[in-house]
GROMACS .gro file of N, CA and C in nm:
model
  354
    1MET      N    1  19.097  30.026   5.475
    1MET     CA    2  19.175  29.943   5.559
    1MET      C    3  19.136  29.815   5.529
    2ARG      N    4  19.183  29.704   5.504
    2ARG     CA    5  19.154  29.568   5.493
    2ARG      C    6  19.095  29.506   5.623
    3GLN      N    7  18.962  29.456   5.625
    3GLN     CA    8  18.901  29.380   5.740
    3GLN      C    9  18.925  29.250   5.699
    4ILE      N   10  18.925  29.152   5.823
    4ILE     CA   11  18.932  29.012   5.782
    4ILE      C   12  18.842  28.946   5.890
    5PRO      N   13  18.731  28.885   5.819
    5PRO     CA   14  18.616  28.823   5.916
    5PRO      C   15  18.694  28.740   6.001
    6VAL      N   16  18.633  28.688   6.111
    6VAL     CA   17  18.682  28.604   6.228
    6VAL      C   18  18.580  28.503   6.246
    7ASP      N   19  18.595  28.397   6.209
    7ASP     CA   20  18.506  28.297   6.260
    7ASP      C   21  18.520  28.242   6.381
    8THR      N   22  18.408  28.241   6.468
    8THR     CA   23  18.426  28.221   6.619
    8THR      C   24  18.331  28.113   6.648
    9SER      N   25  18.285  28.034   6.550
    9SER     CA   26  18.181  27.913   6.538
    9SER      C   27  18.248  27.801   6.640
   10ALA      N   28  18.394  27.768   6.621
   10ALA     CA   29  18.484  27.648   6.691
   10ALA      C   30  18.527  27.690   6.790
   11ALA      N   31  18.527  27.843   6.861
   11ALA     CA   32  18.560  27.876   6.959
   11ALA      C   33  18.479  27.902   7.100
   12THR      N   34  18.556  27.895   7.188
   12THR     CA   35  18.478  27.911   7.339
   12THR      C   36  18.510  28.080   7.376
   13VAL      N   37  18.450  28.160   7.417
   13VAL     CA   38  18.471  28.297   7.421
   13VAL      C   39  18.382  28.340   7.553
   14MET      N   40  18.471  28.410   7.612
   14MET     CA   41  18.436  28.445   7.747
   14MET      C   42  18.489  28.563   7.775
   15VAL      N   43  18.429  28.638   7.881
   15VAL     CA   44  18.445  28.790   7.931
   15VAL      C   45  18.585  28.777   8.019
   16ALA      N   46  18.711  28.831   7.961
   16ALA     CA   47  18.800  28.832   8.081
   16ALA      C   48  18.815  28.943   8.156
   17LYS      N   49  18.738  29.071   8.097
   17LYS     CA   50  18.728  29.198   8.187
   17LYS      C   51  18.626  29.253   8.145
   18SER      N   52  18.574  29.311   8.250
   18SER     CA   53  18.416  29.384   8.194
   18SER      C   54  18.463  29.514   8.132
   19PRO      N   55  18.331  29.526   8.042
   19PRO     CA   56  18.371  29.647   7.931
   19PRO      C   57  18.403  29.787   8.005
   20GLN      N   58  18.483  29.852   7.939
   20GLN     CA   59  18.514  29.988   7.966
   20GLN      C   60  18.537  30.092   7.850
   21PRO      N   61  18.515  30.186   7.875
   21PRO     CA   62  18.514  30.315   7.770
   21PRO      C   63  18.655  30.301   7.684
   22LYS      N   64  18.634  30.313   7.555
   22LYS     CA   65  18.759  30.310   7.491
   22LYS      C   66  18.806  30.446   7.493
   23VAL      N   67  18.939  30.460   7.556
   23VAL     CA   68  18.986  30.618   7.567
   23VAL      C   69  19.084  30.643   7.440
   24ARG      N   70  19.024  30.752   7.365
   24ARG     CA   71  19.095  30.799   7.253
   24ARG      C   72  19.235  30.842   7.270
   25ASP      N   73  19.232  30.955   7.365
   25ASP     CA   74  19.326  31.039   7.403
   25ASP      C   75  19.355  31.008   7.552
   26ARG      N   76  19.474  30.946   7.608
   26ARG     CA   77  19.501  30.919   7.738
   26ARG      C   78  19.545  31.047   7.820
   27ARG      N   79  19.567  31.151   7.723
   27ARG     CA   80  19.654  31.283   7.823
   27ARG      C   81  19.502  31.338   7.870
   28THR      N   82  19.397  31.357   7.777
   28THR     CA   83  19.284  31.438   7.801
   28THR      C   84  19.178  31.341   7.870
   29GLY      N   85  19.174  31.233   7.840
   29GLY     CA   86  19.064  31.127   7.892
   29GLY      C   87  18.947  31.119   7.796
   30GLU      N   88  18.988  31.166   7.652
   30GLU     CA   89  18.871  31.169   7.565
   30GLU      C   90  18.796  31.044   7.551
   31ILE      N   91  18.669  30.990   7.521
   31ILE     CA   92  18.643  30.883   7.477
   31ILE      C   93  18.632  30.865   7.340
   32ALA      N   94  18.679  30.765   7.295
   32ALA     CA   95  18.664  30.719   7.137
   32ALA      C   96  18.523  30.702   7.099
   33THR      N   97  18.479  30.761   6.976
   33THR     CA   98  18.350  30.744   6.918
   33THR      C   99  18.379  30.677   6.766
   34ASP      N  100  18.261  30.613   6.726
   34ASP     CA  101  18.251  30.544   6.605
   34ASP      C  102  18.257  30.663   6.488
   35ALA      N  103  18.319  30.643   6.383
   35ALA     CA  104  18.322  30.801   6.282
   35ALA      C  105  18.208  30.797   6.204
   36GLU      N  106  18.134  30.684   6.194
   36GLU     CA  107  18.046  30.673   6.102
   36GLU      C  108  17.912  30.718   6.198
   37THR      N  109  17.886  30.646   6.310
   37THR     CA  110  17.759  30.676   6.370
   37THR      C  111  17.775  30.776   6.485
   38GLY      N  112  17.883  30.800   6.533
   38GLY     CA  113  17.936  30.874   6.664
   38GLY      C  114  17.899  30.811   6.794
   39ALA      N  115  17.855  30.671   6.785
   39ALA     CA  116  17.835  30.600   6.921
   39ALA      C  117  17.958  30.595   6.978
   40LYS      N  118  17.927  30.587   7.128
   40LYS     CA  119  18.058  30.577   7.209
   40LYS      C  120  18.109  30.436   7.189
   41LEU      N  121  18.243  30.423   7.206
   41LEU     CA  122  18.303  30.288   7.188
   41LEU      C  123  18.361  30.226   7.315
   42MET      N  124  18.351  30.105   7.323
   42MET     CA  125  18.373  30.034   7.442
   42MET      C  126  18.495  29.937   7.395
   43THR      N  127  18.557  29.888   7.515
   43THR     CA  128  18.651  29.766   7.470
   43THR      C  129  18.611  29.660   7.591
   44VAL      N  130  18.611  29.543   7.535
   44VAL     CA  131  18.562  29.423   7.626
   44VAL      C  132  18.697  29.332   7.585
   45ASP      N  133  18.757  29.312   7.676
   45ASP     CA  134  18.865  29.174   7.672
   45ASP      C  135  18.797  29.052   7.689
   46VAL      N  136  18.817  28.952   7.583
   46VAL     CA  137  18.770  28.818   7.621
   46VAL      C  138  18.875  28.731   7.586
   47MET      N  139  18.844  28.599   7.667
   47MET     CA  140  18.949  28.488   7.640
   47MET      C  141  18.895  28.426   7.533
   48PHE      N  142  18.974  28.389   7.427
   48PHE     CA  143  18.932  28.345   7.290
   48PHE      C  144  19.008  28.208   7.302
   49ALA      N  145  18.948  28.095   7.308
   49ALA     CA  146  19.006  27.963   7.310
   49ALA      C  147  18.970  27.875   7.176
   50ALA      N  148  19.035  27.843   7.128
   50ALA     CA  149  19.034  27.773   6.981
   50ALA      C  150  19.166  27.664   6.933
   51ASN      N  151  19.129  27.590   6.896
   51ASN     CA  152  19.250  27.492   6.823
   51ASN      C  153  19.356  27.454   6.931
   52ASP      N  154  19.350  27.450   7.066
   52ASP     CA  155  19.420  27.418   7.167
   52ASP      C  156  19.506  27.536   7.226
   53GLU      N  157  19.473  27.651   7.171
   53GLU     CA  158  19.557  27.777   7.227
   53GLU      C  159  19.434  27.872   7.275
   54VAL      N  160  19.472  27.952   7.371
   54VAL     CA  161  19.404  28.059   7.440
   54VAL      C  162  19.475  28.177   7.443
   55GLU      N  163  19.388  28.284   7.387
   55GLU     CA  164  19.454  28.436   7.385
   55GLU      C  165  19.374  28.532   7.439
   56ILE      N  166  19.394  28.654   7.513
   56ILE     CA  167  19.297  28.743   7.567
   56ILE      C  168  19.313  28.845   7.431
   57LEU      N  169  19.174  28.886   7.387
   57LEU     CA  170  19.166  28.987   7.273
   57LEU      C  171  19.128  29.081   7.341
   58SER      N  172  19.147  29.207   7.294
   58SER     CA  173  19.083  29.341   7.300
   58SER      C  174  18.995  29.365   7.198
   59VAL      N  175  18.830  29.373   7.224
   59VAL     CA  176  18.763  29.383   7.114
   59VAL      C  177  18.703  29.513   7.130
   60THR      N  178  18.685  29.603   7.027
   60THR     CA  179  18.602  29.732   7.038
   60THR      C  180  18.471  29.719   6.990
   61VAL      N  181  18.388  29.765   7.060
   61VAL     CA  182  18.235  29.765   7.035
   61VAL      C  183  18.165  29.880   7.078
   62PRO      N  184  18.055  29.923   6.972
   62PRO     CA  185  17.980  30.034   6.996
   62PRO      C  186  17.895  30.030   7.104
   63GLU      N  187  17.887  30.130   7.221
   63GLU     CA  188  17.846  30.088   7.313
   63GLU      C  189  17.680  30.027   7.346
   64THR      N  190  17.609  30.060   7.203
   64THR     CA  191  17.484  29.992   7.201
   64THR      C  192  17.475  29.862   7.169
   65GLY      N  193  17.614  29.804   7.169
   65GLY     CA  194  17.640  29.651   7.121
   65GLY      C  195  17.693  29.581   7.221
   66VAL      N  196  17.685  29.636   7.353
   66VAL     CA  197  17.742  29.553   7.467
   66VAL      C  198  17.620  29.509   7.563
   67SER      N  199  17.608  29.392   7.584
   67SER     CA  200  17.519  29.339   7.667
   67SER      C  201  17.526  29.379   7.809
   68ASP      N  202  17.435  29.426   7.906
   68ASP     CA  203  17.433  29.487   8.033
   68ASP      C  204  17.531  29.349   8.111
   69ASP      N  205  17.488  29.253   8.117
   69ASP     CA  206  17.523  29.134   8.196
   69ASP      C  207  17.639  29.072   8.172
   70LEU      N  208  17.740  29.172   8.112
   70LEU     CA  209  17.877  29.104   8.093
   70LEU      C  210  17.991  29.130   8.220
   71ALA      N  211  18.006  28.980   8.292
   71ALA     CA  212  18.081  29.021   8.385
   71ALA      C  213  18.207  28.912   8.378
   72MET      N  214  18.335  28.910   8.443
   72MET     CA  215  18.423  28.804   8.417
   72MET      C  216  18.397  28.673   8.419
   73GLY      N  217  18.404  28.591   8.317
   73GLY     CA  218  18.374  28.460   8.291
   73GLY      C  219  18.262  28.432   8.234
   74THR      N  220  18.166  28.525   8.186
   74THR     CA  221  18.061  28.524   8.107
   74THR      C  222  18.076  28.461   7.963
   75PRO      N  223  18.009  28.364   7.908
   75PRO     CA  224  18.035  28.307   7.796
   75PRO      C  225  17.969  28.410   7.718
   76VAL      N  226  18.037  28.454   7.594
   76VAL     CA  227  17.964  28.551   7.492
   76VAL      C  228  17.968  28.485   7.360
   77ALA      N  229  17.902  28.568   7.285
   77ALA     CA  230  17.901  28.559   7.124
   77ALA      C  231  17.951  28.693   7.065
   78LEU      N  232  18.050  28.690   6.973
   78LEU     CA  233  18.100  28.829   6.910
   78LEU      C  234  18.026  28.816   6.790
   79THR      N  235  17.935  28.924   6.748
   79THR     CA  236  17.875  28.949   6.632
   79THR      C  237  17.958  29.022   6.550
   80GLY      N  238  17.984  28.966   6.427
   80GLY     CA  239  18.027  29.070   6.308
   80GLY      C  240  18.197  29.090   6.354
   81LEU      N  241  18.251  29.019   6.414
   81LEU     CA  242  18.420  28.997   6.456
   81LEU      C  243  18.491  29.005   6.330
   82VAL      N  244  18.572  29.125   6.335
   82VAL     CA  245  18.681  29.118   6.226
   82VAL      C  246  18.791  29.176   6.280
   83ALA      N  247  18.904  29.144   6.217
   83ALA     CA  248  19.047  29.171   6.265
   83ALA      C  249  19.117  29.276   6.145
   84ARG      N  250  19.171  29.361   6.196
   84ARG     CA  251  19.241  29.486   6.095
   84ARG      C  252  19.390  29.507   6.149
   85PRO      N  253  19.461  29.440   6.040
   85PRO     CA  254  19.622  29.497   6.097
   85PRO      C  255  19.626  29.622   6.109
   86TRP      N  256  19.732  29.675   6.155
   86TRP     CA  257  19.771  29.808   6.185
   86TRP      C  258  19.923  29.829   6.182
   87GLU      N  259  19.938  29.945   6.156
   87GLU     CA  260  20.108  29.988   6.159
   87GLU      C  261  20.085  30.133   6.197
   88ASN      N  262  20.193  30.180   6.284
   88ASN     CA  263  20.227  30.317   6.277
   88ASN      C  264  20.351  30.332   6.331
   89GLU      N  265  20.404  30.460   6.321
   89GLU     CA  266  20.531  30.499   6.373
   89GLU      C  267  20.518  30.611   6.478
   90PHE      N  268  20.581  30.607   6.594
   90PHE     CA  269  20.598  30.727   6.707
   90PHE      C  270  20.727  30.731   6.749
   91ASN      N  271  20.759  30.828   6.740
   91ASN     CA  272  20.937  30.878   6.788
   91ASN      C  273  21.026  30.787   6.715
   92GLY      N  274  20.981  30.772   6.608
   92GLY     CA  275  21.098  30.673   6.551
   92GLY      C  276  21.089  30.522   6.545
   93GLN      N  277  20.996  30.492   6.632
   93GLN     CA  278  20.962  30.345   6.655
   93GLN      C  279  20.853  30.284   6.578
   94LYS      N  280  20.872  30.177   6.495
   94LYS     CA  281  20.758  30.120   6.430
   94LYS      C  282  20.707  30.028   6.520
   95ARG      N  283  20.552  30.021   6.520
   95ARG     CA  284  20.467  29.945   6.603
   95ARG      C  285  20.374  29.863   6.467
   96HIS      N  286  20.339  29.754   6.518
   96HIS     CA  287  20.247  29.715   6.456
   96HIS      C  288  20.149  29.597   6.536
   97GLY      N  289  20.033  29.551   6.468
   97GLY     CA  290  19.952  29.459   6.561
   97GLY      C  291  19.809  29.431   6.473
   98ILE      N  292  19.735  29.390   6.534
   98ILE     CA  293  19.595  29.356   6.512
   98ILE      C  294  19.480  29.383   6.584
   99ALA      N  295  19.398  29.491   6.531
   99ALA     CA  296  19.270  29.550   6.630
   99ALA      C  297  19.152  29.450   6.576
  100PHE      N  298  19.095  29.430   6.697
  100PHE     CA  299  18.945  29.351   6.678
  100PHE      C  300  18.850  29.430   6.705
  101ARG      N  301  18.730  29.415   6.614
  101ARG     CA  302  18.644  29.498   6.613
  101ARG      C  303  18.481  29.430   6.596
  102ALA      N  304  18.385  29.423   6.657
  102ALA     CA  305  18.264  29.360   6.687
  102ALA      C  306  18.137  29.442   6.664
  103VAL      N  307  18.054  29.403   6.625
  103VAL     CA  308  17.929  29.486   6.623
  103VAL      C  309  17.862  29.461   6.740
  104ALA      N  310  17.841  29.354   6.807
  104ALA     CA  311  17.794  29.342   6.928
  104ALA      C  312  17.860  29.219   7.021
  105VAL      N  313  17.869  29.210   7.138
  105VAL     CA  314  17.900  29.114   7.231
  105VAL      C  315  17.790  29.088   7.333
  106THR      N  316  17.775  28.975   7.303
  106THR     CA  317  17.613  28.942   7.356
  106THR      C  318  17.632  28.793   7.455
  107SER      N  319  17.583  28.802   7.587
  107SER     CA  320  17.619  28.706   7.683
  107SER      C  321  17.508  28.584   7.640
  108LEU      N  322  17.579  28.459   7.657
  108LEU     CA  323  17.521  28.349   7.641
  108LEU      C  324  17.480  28.282   7.741
  109ALA      N  325  17.505  28.332   7.876
  109ALA     CA  326  17.466  28.285   8.020
  109ALA      C  327  17.334  28.220   8.026
  110SER      N  328  17.230  28.288   7.987
  110SER     CA  329  17.083  28.289   7.982
  110SER      C  330  17.052  28.170   7.912
  111ALA      N  331  17.105  28.185   7.762
  111ALA     CA  332  17.065  28.113   7.675
  111ALA      C  333  17.137  27.952   7.685
  112GLY      N  334  17.243  27.969   7.771
  112GLY     CA  335  17.297  27.811   7.791
  112GLY      C  336  17.217  27.775   7.894
  113SER      N  337  17.171  27.823   7.981
  113SER     CA  338  17.113  27.760   8.105
  113SER      C  339  16.967  27.736   8.052
  114THR      N  340  16.892  27.769   7.938
  114THR     CA  341  16.743  27.732   7.878
  114THR      C  342  16.789  27.643   7.800
  115SER      N  343  16.882  27.599   7.728
  115SER     CA  344  16.926  27.499   7.648
  115SER      C  345  16.929  27.354   7.720
  116LYS      N  346  16.997  27.395   7.856
  116LYS     CA  347  17.031  27.254   7.936
  116LYS      C  348  16.911  27.211   8.022
  117ALA      N  349  16.796  27.291   8.030
  117ALA     CA  350  16.695  27.271   8.083
  117ALA      C  351  16.582  27.183   7.974
  118ALA      N  352  16.622  27.236   7.833
  118ALA     CA  353  16.557  27.165   7.766
  118ALA      C  354  16.536  27.027   7.721
   0.00000   0.00000   0.00000
C-alpha cells in the first residue's frame, strides 16, 4: 500500500487526547498489534495546526514509541509520520479515508522549557 511521508516541520502539533490502546475488534476488545514486530499499537489524537488550518488527527503508534508524559495540550514531535489512503466496503457501503501512522510521538514540553532558559 502506498505511504506518503508527512512533513511536520512547519506545523504545531499537540496532544488532543491521551494515548489509548488501538482496538482491532470492537466486539471482542482485541488490541491491535504491529504485523511485523508484534508490538501493541496505540492511538494518539493530536491537534495538527498548519497553513491557518487545524485538524484533529488520530495517529497509530507502536506502544514503544509513545512517551510516558503525553497529556492533553502537550506539544509533541511526530517521528516518521506517514499517511496511507484506505478504502473498504462493508454491508454494501464504500468507505474511504486516510490513516496516519508514526514511529514515535515524543513530548517537546521539557525540550521547550530547556530552550527558553538558554
